[in-house]
Short mmCIF file of C-alpha atoms in Angstrom, two decimals:
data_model
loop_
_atom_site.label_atom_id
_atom_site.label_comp_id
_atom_site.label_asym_id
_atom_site.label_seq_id
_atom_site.Cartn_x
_atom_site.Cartn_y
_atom_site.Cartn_z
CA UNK A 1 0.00 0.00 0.00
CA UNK A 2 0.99 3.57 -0.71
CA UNK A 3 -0.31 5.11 2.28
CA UNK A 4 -0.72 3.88 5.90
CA UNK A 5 -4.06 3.17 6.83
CA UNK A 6 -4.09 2.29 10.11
CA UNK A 7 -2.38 3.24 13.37
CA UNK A 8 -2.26 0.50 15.88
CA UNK A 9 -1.57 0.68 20.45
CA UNK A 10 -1.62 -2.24 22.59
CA UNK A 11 -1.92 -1.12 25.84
CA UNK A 12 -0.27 -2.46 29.35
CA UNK A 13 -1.55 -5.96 29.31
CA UNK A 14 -4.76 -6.09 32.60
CA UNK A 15 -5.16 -9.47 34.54
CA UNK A 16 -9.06 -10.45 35.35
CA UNK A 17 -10.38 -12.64 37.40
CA UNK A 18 -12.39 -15.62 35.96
CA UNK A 19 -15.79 -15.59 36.86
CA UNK A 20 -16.30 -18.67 38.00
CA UNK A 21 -14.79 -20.55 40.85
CA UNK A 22 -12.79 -22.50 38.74
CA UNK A 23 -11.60 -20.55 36.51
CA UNK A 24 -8.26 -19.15 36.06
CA UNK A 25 -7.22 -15.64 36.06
CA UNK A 26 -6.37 -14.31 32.22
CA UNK A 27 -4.89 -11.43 30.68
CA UNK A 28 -6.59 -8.70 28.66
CA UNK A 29 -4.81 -6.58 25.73
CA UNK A 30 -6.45 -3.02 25.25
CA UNK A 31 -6.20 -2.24 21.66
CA UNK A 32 -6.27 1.68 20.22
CA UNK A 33 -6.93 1.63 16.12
CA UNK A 34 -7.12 4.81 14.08
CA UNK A 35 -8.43 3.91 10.36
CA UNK A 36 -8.99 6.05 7.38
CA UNK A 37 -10.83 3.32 5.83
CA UNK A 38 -14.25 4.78 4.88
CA UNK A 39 -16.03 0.84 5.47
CA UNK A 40 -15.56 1.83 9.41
CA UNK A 41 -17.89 3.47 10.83
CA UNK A 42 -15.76 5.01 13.26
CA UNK A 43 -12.08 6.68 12.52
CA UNK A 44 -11.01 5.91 16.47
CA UNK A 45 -12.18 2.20 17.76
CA UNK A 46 -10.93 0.37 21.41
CA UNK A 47 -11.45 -3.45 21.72
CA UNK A 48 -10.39 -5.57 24.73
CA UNK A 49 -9.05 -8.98 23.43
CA UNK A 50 -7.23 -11.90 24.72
CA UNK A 51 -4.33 -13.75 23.80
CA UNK A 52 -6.59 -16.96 22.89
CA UNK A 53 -8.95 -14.09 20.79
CA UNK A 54 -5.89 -12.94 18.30
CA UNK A 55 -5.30 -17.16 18.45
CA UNK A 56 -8.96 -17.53 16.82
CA UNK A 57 -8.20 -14.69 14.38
CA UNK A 58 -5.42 -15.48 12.98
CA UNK A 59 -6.53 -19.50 12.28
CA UNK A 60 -9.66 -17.73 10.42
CA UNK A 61 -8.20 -15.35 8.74
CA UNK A 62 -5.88 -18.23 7.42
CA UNK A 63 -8.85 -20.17 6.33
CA UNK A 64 -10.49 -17.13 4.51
CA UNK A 65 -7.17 -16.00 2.75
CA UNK A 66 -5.31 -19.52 2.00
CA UNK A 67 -3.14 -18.35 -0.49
CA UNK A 68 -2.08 -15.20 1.97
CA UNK A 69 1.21 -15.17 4.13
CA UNK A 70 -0.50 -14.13 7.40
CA UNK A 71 1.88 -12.29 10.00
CA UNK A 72 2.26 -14.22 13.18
CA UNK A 73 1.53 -13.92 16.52
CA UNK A 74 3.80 -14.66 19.37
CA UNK A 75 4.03 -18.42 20.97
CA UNK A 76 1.93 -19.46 23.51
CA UNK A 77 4.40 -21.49 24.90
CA UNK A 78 6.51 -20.20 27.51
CA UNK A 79 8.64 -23.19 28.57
CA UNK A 80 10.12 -23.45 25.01
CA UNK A 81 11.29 -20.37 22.60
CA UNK A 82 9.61 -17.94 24.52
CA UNK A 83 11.58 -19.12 27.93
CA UNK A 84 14.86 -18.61 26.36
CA UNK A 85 13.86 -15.03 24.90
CA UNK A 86 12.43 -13.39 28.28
CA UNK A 87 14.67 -15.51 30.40
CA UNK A 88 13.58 -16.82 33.53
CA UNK A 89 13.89 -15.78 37.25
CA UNK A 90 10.90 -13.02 38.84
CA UNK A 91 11.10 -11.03 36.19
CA UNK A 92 10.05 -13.36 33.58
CA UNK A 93 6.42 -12.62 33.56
CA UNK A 94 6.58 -9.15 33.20
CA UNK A 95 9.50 -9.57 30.58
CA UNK A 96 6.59 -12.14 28.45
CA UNK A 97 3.88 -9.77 28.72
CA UNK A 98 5.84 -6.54 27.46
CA UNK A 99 7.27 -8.68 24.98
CA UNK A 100 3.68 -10.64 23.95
CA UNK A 101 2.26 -6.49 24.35
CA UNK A 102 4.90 -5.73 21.22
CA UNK A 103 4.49 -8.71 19.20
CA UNK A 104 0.54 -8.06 19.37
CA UNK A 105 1.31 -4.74 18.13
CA UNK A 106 3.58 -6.01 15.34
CA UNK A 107 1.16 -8.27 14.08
CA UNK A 108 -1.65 -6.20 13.94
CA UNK A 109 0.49 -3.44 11.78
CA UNK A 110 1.90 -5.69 9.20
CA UNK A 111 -1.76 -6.64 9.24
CA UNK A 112 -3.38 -3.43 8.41
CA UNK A 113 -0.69 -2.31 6.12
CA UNK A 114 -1.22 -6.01 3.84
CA UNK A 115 -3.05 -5.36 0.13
CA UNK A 116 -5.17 -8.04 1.09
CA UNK A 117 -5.71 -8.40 4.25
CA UNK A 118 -6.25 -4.88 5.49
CA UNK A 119 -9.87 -4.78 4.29
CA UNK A 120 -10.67 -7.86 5.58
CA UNK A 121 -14.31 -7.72 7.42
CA UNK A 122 -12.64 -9.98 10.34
CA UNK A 123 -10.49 -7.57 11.28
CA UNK A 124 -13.27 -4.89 10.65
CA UNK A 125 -15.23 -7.26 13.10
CA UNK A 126 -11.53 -7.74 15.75
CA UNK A 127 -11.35 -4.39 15.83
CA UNK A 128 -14.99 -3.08 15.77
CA UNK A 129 -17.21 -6.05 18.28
CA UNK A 130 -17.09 -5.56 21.51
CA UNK A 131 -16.02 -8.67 23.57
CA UNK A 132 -19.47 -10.34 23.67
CA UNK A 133 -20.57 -9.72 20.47
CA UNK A 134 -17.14 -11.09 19.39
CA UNK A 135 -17.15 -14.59 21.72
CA UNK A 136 -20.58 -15.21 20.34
CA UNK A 137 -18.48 -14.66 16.77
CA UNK A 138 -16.13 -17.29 17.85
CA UNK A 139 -18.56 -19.68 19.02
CA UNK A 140 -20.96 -19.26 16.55
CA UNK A 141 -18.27 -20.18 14.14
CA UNK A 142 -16.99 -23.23 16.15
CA UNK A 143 -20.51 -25.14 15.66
CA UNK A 144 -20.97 -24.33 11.93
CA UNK A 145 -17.41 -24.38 10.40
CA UNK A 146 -16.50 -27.50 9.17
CA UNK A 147 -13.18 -26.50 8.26
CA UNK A 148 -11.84 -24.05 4.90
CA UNK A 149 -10.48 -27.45 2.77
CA UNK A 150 -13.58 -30.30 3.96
CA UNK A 151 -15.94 -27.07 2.83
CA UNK A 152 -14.08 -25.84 0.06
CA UNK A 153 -11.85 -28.15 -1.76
CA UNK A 154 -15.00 -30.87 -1.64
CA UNK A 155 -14.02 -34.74 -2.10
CA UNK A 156 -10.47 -36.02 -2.49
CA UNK A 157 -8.89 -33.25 0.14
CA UNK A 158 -8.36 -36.46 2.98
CA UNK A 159 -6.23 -37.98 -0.02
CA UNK A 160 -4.23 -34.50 -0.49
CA UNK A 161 -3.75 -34.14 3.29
CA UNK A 162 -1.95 -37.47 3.47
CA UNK A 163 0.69 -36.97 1.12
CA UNK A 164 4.07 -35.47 2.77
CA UNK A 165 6.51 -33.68 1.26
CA UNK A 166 9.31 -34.89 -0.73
CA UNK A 167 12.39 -34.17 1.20
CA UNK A 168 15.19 -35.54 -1.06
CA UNK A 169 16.65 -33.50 -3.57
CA UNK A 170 19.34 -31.06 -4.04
CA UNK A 171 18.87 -28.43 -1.27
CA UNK A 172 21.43 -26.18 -3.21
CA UNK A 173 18.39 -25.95 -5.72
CA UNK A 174 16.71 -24.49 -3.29
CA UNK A 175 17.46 -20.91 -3.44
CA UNK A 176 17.30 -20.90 -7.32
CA UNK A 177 13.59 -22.15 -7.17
CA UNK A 178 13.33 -19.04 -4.64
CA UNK A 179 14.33 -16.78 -6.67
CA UNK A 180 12.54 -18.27 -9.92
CA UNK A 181 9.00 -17.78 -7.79
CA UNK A 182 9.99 -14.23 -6.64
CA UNK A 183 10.94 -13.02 -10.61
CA UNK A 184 7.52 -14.17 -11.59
CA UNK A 185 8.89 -17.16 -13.79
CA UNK A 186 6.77 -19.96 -14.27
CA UNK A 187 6.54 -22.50 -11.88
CA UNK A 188 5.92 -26.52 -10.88
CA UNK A 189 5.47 -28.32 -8.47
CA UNK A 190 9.25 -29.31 -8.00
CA UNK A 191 9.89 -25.31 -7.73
CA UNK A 192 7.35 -25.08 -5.34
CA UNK A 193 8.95 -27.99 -2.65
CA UNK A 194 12.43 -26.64 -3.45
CA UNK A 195 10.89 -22.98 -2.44
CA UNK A 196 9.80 -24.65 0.36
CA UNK A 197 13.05 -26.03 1.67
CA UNK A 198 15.01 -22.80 0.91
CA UNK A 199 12.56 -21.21 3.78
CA UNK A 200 13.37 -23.83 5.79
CA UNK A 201 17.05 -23.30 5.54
CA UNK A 202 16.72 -19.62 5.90
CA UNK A 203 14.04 -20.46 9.33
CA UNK A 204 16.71 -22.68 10.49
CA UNK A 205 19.91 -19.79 10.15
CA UNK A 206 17.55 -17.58 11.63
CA UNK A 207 17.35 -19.49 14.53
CA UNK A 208 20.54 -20.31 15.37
CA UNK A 209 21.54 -16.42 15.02
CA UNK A 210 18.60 -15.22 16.80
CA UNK A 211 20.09 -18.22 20.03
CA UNK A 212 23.59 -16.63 19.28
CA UNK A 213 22.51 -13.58 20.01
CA UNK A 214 20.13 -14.56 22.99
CA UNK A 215 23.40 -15.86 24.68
CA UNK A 216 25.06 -12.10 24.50
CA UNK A 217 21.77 -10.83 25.80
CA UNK A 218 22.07 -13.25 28.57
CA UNK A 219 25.75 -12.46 29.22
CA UNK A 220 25.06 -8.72 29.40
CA UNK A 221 22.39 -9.56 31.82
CA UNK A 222 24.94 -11.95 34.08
CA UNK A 223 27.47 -9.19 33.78
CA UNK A 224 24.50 -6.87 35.01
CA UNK A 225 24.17 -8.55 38.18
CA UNK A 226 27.77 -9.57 38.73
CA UNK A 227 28.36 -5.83 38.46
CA UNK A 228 25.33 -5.29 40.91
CA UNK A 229 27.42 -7.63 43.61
CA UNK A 230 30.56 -6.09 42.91
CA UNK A 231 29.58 -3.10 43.52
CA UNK A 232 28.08 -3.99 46.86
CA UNK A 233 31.59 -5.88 47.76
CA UNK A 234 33.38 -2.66 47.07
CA UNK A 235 31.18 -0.16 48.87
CA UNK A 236 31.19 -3.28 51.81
CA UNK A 237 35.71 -2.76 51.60
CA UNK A 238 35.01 1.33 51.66
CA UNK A 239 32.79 1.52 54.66
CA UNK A 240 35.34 -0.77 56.62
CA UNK A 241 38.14 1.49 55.78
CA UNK A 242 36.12 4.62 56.77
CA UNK A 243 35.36 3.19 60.41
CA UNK A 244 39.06 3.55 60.77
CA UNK A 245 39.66 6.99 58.79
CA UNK A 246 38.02 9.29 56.20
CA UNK A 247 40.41 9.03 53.24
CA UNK A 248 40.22 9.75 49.86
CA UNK A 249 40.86 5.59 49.58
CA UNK A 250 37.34 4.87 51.42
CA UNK A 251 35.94 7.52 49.48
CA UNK A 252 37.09 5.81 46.65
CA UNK A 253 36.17 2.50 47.44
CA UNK A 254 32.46 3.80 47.96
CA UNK A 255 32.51 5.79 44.90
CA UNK A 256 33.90 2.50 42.59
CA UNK A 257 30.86 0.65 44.42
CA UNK A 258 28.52 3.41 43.70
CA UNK A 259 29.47 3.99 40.05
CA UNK A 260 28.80 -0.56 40.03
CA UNK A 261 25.41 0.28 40.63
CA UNK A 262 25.00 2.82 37.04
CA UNK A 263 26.82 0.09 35.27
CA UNK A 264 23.88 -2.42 36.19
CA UNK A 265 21.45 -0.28 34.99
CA UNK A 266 23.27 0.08 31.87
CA UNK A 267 24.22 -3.54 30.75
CA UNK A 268 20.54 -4.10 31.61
CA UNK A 269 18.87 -1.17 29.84
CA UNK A 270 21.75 -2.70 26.90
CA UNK A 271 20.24 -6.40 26.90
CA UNK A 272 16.39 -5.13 27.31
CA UNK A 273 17.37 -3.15 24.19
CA UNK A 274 19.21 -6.03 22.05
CA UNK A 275 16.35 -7.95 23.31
CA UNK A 276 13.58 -5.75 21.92
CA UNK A 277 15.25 -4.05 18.80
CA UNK A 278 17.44 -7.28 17.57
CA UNK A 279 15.89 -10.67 19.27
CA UNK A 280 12.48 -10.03 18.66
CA UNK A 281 12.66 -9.09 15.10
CA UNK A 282 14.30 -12.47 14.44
CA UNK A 283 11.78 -14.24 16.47
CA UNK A 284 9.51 -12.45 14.42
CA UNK A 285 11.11 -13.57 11.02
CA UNK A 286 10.88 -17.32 12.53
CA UNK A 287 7.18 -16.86 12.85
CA UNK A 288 7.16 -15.73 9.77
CA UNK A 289 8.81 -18.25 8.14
CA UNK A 290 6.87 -20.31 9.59
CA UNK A 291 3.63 -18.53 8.09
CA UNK A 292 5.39 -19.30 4.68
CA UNK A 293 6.26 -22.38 4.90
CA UNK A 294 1.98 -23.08 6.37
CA UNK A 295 0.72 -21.43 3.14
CA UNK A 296 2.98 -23.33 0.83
CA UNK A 297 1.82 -26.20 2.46
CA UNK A 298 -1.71 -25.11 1.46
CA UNK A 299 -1.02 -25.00 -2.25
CA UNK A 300 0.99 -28.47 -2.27
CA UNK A 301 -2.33 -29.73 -0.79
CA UNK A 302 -4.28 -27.99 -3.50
CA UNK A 303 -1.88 -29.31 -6.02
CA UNK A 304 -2.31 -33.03 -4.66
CA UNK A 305 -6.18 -31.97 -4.87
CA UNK A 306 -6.36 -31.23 -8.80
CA UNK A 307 -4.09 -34.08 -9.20
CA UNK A 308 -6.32 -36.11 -7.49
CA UNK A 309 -9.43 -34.98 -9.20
CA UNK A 310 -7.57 -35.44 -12.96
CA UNK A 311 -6.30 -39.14 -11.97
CA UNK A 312 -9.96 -39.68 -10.73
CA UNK A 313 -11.45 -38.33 -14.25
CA UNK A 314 -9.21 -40.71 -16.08
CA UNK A 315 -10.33 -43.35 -14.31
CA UNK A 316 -13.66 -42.82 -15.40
CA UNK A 317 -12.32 -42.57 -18.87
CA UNK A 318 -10.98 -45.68 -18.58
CA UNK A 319 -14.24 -47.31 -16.87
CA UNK A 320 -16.36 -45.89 -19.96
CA UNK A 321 -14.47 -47.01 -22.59
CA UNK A 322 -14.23 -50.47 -21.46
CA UNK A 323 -18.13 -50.36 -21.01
CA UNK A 324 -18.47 -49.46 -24.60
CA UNK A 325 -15.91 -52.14 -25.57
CA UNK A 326 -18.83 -54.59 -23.86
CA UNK A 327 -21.56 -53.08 -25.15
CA UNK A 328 -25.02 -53.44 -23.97
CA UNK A 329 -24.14 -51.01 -21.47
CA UNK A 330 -25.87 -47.80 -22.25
CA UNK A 331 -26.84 -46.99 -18.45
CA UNK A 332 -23.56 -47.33 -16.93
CA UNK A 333 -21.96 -45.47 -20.10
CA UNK A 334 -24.18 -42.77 -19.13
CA UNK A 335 -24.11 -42.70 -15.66
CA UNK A 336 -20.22 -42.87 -15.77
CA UNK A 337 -20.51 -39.71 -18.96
CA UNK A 338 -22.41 -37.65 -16.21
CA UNK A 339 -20.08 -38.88 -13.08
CA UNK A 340 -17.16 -37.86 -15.93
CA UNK A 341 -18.82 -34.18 -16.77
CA UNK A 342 -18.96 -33.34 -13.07
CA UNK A 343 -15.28 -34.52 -12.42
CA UNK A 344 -14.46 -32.36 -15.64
CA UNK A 345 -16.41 -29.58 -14.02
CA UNK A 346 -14.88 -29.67 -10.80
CA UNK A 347 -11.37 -30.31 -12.00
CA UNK A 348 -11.64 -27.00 -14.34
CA UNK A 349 -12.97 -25.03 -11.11
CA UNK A 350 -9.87 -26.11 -9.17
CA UNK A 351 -7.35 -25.65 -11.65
CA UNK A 352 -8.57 -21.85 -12.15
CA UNK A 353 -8.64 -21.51 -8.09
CA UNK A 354 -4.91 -22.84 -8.10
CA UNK A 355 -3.27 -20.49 -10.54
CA UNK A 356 -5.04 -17.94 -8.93
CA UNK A 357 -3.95 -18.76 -5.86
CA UNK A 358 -0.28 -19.53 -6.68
CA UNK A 359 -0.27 -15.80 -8.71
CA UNK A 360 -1.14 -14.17 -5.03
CA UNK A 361 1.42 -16.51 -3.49
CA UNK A 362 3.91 -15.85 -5.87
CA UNK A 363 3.26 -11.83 -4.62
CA UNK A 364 3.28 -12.63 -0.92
CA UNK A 365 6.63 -14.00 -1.50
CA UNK A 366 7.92 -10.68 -3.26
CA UNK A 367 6.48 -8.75 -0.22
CA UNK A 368 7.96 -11.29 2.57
CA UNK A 369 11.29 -10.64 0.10
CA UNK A 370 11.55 -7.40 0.45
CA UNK A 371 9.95 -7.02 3.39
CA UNK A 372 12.90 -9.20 4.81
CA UNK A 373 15.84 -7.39 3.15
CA UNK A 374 14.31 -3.94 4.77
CA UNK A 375 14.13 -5.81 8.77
CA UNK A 376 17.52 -7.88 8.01
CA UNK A 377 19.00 -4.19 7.39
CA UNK A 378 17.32 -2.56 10.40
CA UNK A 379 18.59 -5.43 12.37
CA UNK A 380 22.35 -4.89 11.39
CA UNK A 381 21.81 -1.22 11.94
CA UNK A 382 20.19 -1.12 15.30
CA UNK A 383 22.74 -3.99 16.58
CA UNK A 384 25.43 -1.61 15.21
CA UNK A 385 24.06 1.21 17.29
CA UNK A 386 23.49 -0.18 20.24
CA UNK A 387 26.81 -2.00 20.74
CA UNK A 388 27.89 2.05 19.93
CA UNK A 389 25.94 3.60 22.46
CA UNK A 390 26.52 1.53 25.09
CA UNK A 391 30.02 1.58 24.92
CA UNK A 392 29.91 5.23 25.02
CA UNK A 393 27.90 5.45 28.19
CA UNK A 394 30.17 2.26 29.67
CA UNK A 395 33.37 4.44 29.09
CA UNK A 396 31.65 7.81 30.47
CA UNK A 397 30.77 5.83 33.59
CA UNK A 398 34.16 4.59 34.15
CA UNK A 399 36.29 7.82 33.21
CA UNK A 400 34.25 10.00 35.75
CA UNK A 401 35.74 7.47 38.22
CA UNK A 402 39.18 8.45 37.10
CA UNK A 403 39.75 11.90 39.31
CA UNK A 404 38.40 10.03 42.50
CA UNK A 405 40.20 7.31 41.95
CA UNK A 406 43.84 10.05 41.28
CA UNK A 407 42.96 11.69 44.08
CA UNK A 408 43.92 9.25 46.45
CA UNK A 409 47.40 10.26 47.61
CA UNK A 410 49.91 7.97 50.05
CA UNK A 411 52.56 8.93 52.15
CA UNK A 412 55.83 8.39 50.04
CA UNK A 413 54.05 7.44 47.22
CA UNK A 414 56.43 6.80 44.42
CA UNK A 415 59.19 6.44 46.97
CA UNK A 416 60.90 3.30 47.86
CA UNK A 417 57.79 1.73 49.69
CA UNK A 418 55.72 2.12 47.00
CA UNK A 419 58.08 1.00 44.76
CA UNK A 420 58.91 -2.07 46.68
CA UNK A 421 55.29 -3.21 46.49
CA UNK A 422 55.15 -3.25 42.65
#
């Protein structure tokens, strides 16, 4: 889109208390959406959701837009990736609800700014019902959906969901088939797994840089404390040397202790940042990887669906041809002509649905392209500036230590005692 749309706040996550006596307590995201969309009715709209509501969303909006790369939403659960991103100890909770608070947000903007799925009347209705008019959505559609491919791709789709994916193959073919589907060149079935296993590859780097950097996040935040205790060890030394005297060496002592305590709060305020600006986005890109790799899934299913259908109209073929090679079958030639026509039919209805469908795909993947190059350069940029700016601040805080620490004068001091001590 050439213009933005929509403007998008998640507010401080709320806890509530479940109603009944069994319940559990839950938390509540307060969402702020400004729209110049003229099918709202209102320019300024606030929703409450939960985590499970943007859960139901997403899965439908999936169903309605198969062909669609829909942005994800963060995990759910919190002993696996998540653990590992907000860390654990008591400030793990709050660390997983600031960090499920921004990946809410992010979802929701990379929503409203898609082609597609920014006019979508389910977000119109996320983003416009208020919370019982949108659990009656949810349930109303839990008794009556059967499901996009039972409802929509008809007979045959159990076949197509059976099939797996061909693994073998040269994966160095991989990022040729890429690029082949992002240049708009035509396309098969082959070119579609091989796409398939380049996102894989680039899911699984992702990962492994995204741990690589988790581990300096965690060492800044180990440094953090150990800084924290120093700094109380030091001060500890200083106070015992000022029961006995005042000197500019107890003074010092304190001060070294004292100045321990800014350095905590900057290695932490440095791995909340590498956590937010650099950690996240790659978490992000593995969702979103992910989301590729579910909608390419989708068309191979498709695929295996049309397939399906053509194999099952030339069986037909077959059957009618040996019933005229009888003869004296006219009913069962005609029954198997009209079984034939409506096989022909449907087979001509899915093939049109597929191309379409792989023509938006084949656009989703130019977006999540270059939608990856701009992040991927943000990344290296903000990683850049951080590890800049915090070694600024680090080397403030320790030269303003540097005429306390010259002030402290000895008695003979650079005479033979101190000498003899070197």
């Amino acid at each position: 889109m050439g213009e933005t749309v929509f403007e998008f706040k998640v507010l401080d996550p709320e806890q509530r208390r479940g109603t009944g006596a069994l319940d559990l307590a839950y938390w509540t995201y307060r969402i702020r959406a400004s729209t110049t969309l003229s099918t709202y009715a209102q320019k300024d709209l606030e929703v409450v959701r939960r985590y499970s509501d943007f859960e139901w969303f997403r899965a439908q909006l999936c169903e309605a837009y198969p062909y669609c790369i829909v942005p994800p939403i963060p995990e759910k659960d919190v002993q696996g990736t998540l653990d590992k991103i907000v860390g654990s100890g008591s400030q793990s909770a709050s660390r997983l609800r600031d960090y499920r608070q921004r990946a809410l947000r992010k979802f929701l903007v990379r929503l409203g700014a898609h082609p597609r799925l920014h006019t979508s009347h389910l977000l119109k209705d996320f983003l416009e019902m208020n919370e019982d008019e949108w659990e009656r959505k949810m349930k109303a559609s839990a008794k009556n959906s059967e499901g996009f491919f039972t409802s929509s791709l008809g007979e045959g789709v159990n076949h197509a969901f059976t099939r797996q994916w061909n693994t073998s193959g040269a994966v160095a073919e991989a990022g040729a088939a890429y690029t082949r589907v992002v240049t708009n060149t035509n396309t098969t079935p082959q070119v579609w797994e091989e796409t398939r296993l380049y996102i894989q590859q680039l899911e699984d780097s992702i990962k492994m840089l995204r741990e690589r950097l988790q581990l300096l996040v965690d060492r800044r935040r180990n440094t953090s404390n150990a800084l924290h205790e120093f700094g109380v060890a030091f001060e500890k030394v200083g106070e015992i040397e000022r029961g006995i005297e005042s000197t500019p060496l107890s003074n010092a002592l304190i001060a070294v202790g004292q100045h321990s305590e800014q350095l905590f709060f900057i290695y932490s305020d440095y791995a909340n940042e590498e956590m937010k600006q650099v950690v996240e986005t790659l978490n992000y890109y593995c969702g979103m990887c992910a989301a590729v790799r579910e909608t390419l899934r989708r068309v191979h299913n498709r695929s295996h669906y049309v397939e399906s259908l053509r194999q099952h109209a030339a069986e037909v073929v077959a059957q009618k041809e040996r019933a005229l090679e009888k003869g004296g079958q006219a009913g069962r030639v005609a029954r198997l002509e009209s079984e034939l026509a409506g096989l022909e039919d449907r087979l001509s209805t899915a093939k049109r649905e597929l191309e379409a469908g792989e023509t938006i795909l084949k656009d989703e993947l130019r977006r999540f392209h270059q939608e990856k190059q701009y992040d991927v350069k943000a990344i290296l940029k903000n990683f850049a500036e951080l590890q800049l700016k915090y070694a600024a601040r680090m080397k403030e805080t320790w030269e303003s230590l540097r005429p306390t620490v010259e002030a402290v004068q000895f008695e003979g001091e650079g005479g033979g005692q101190g000498n003899a001590l070197r």
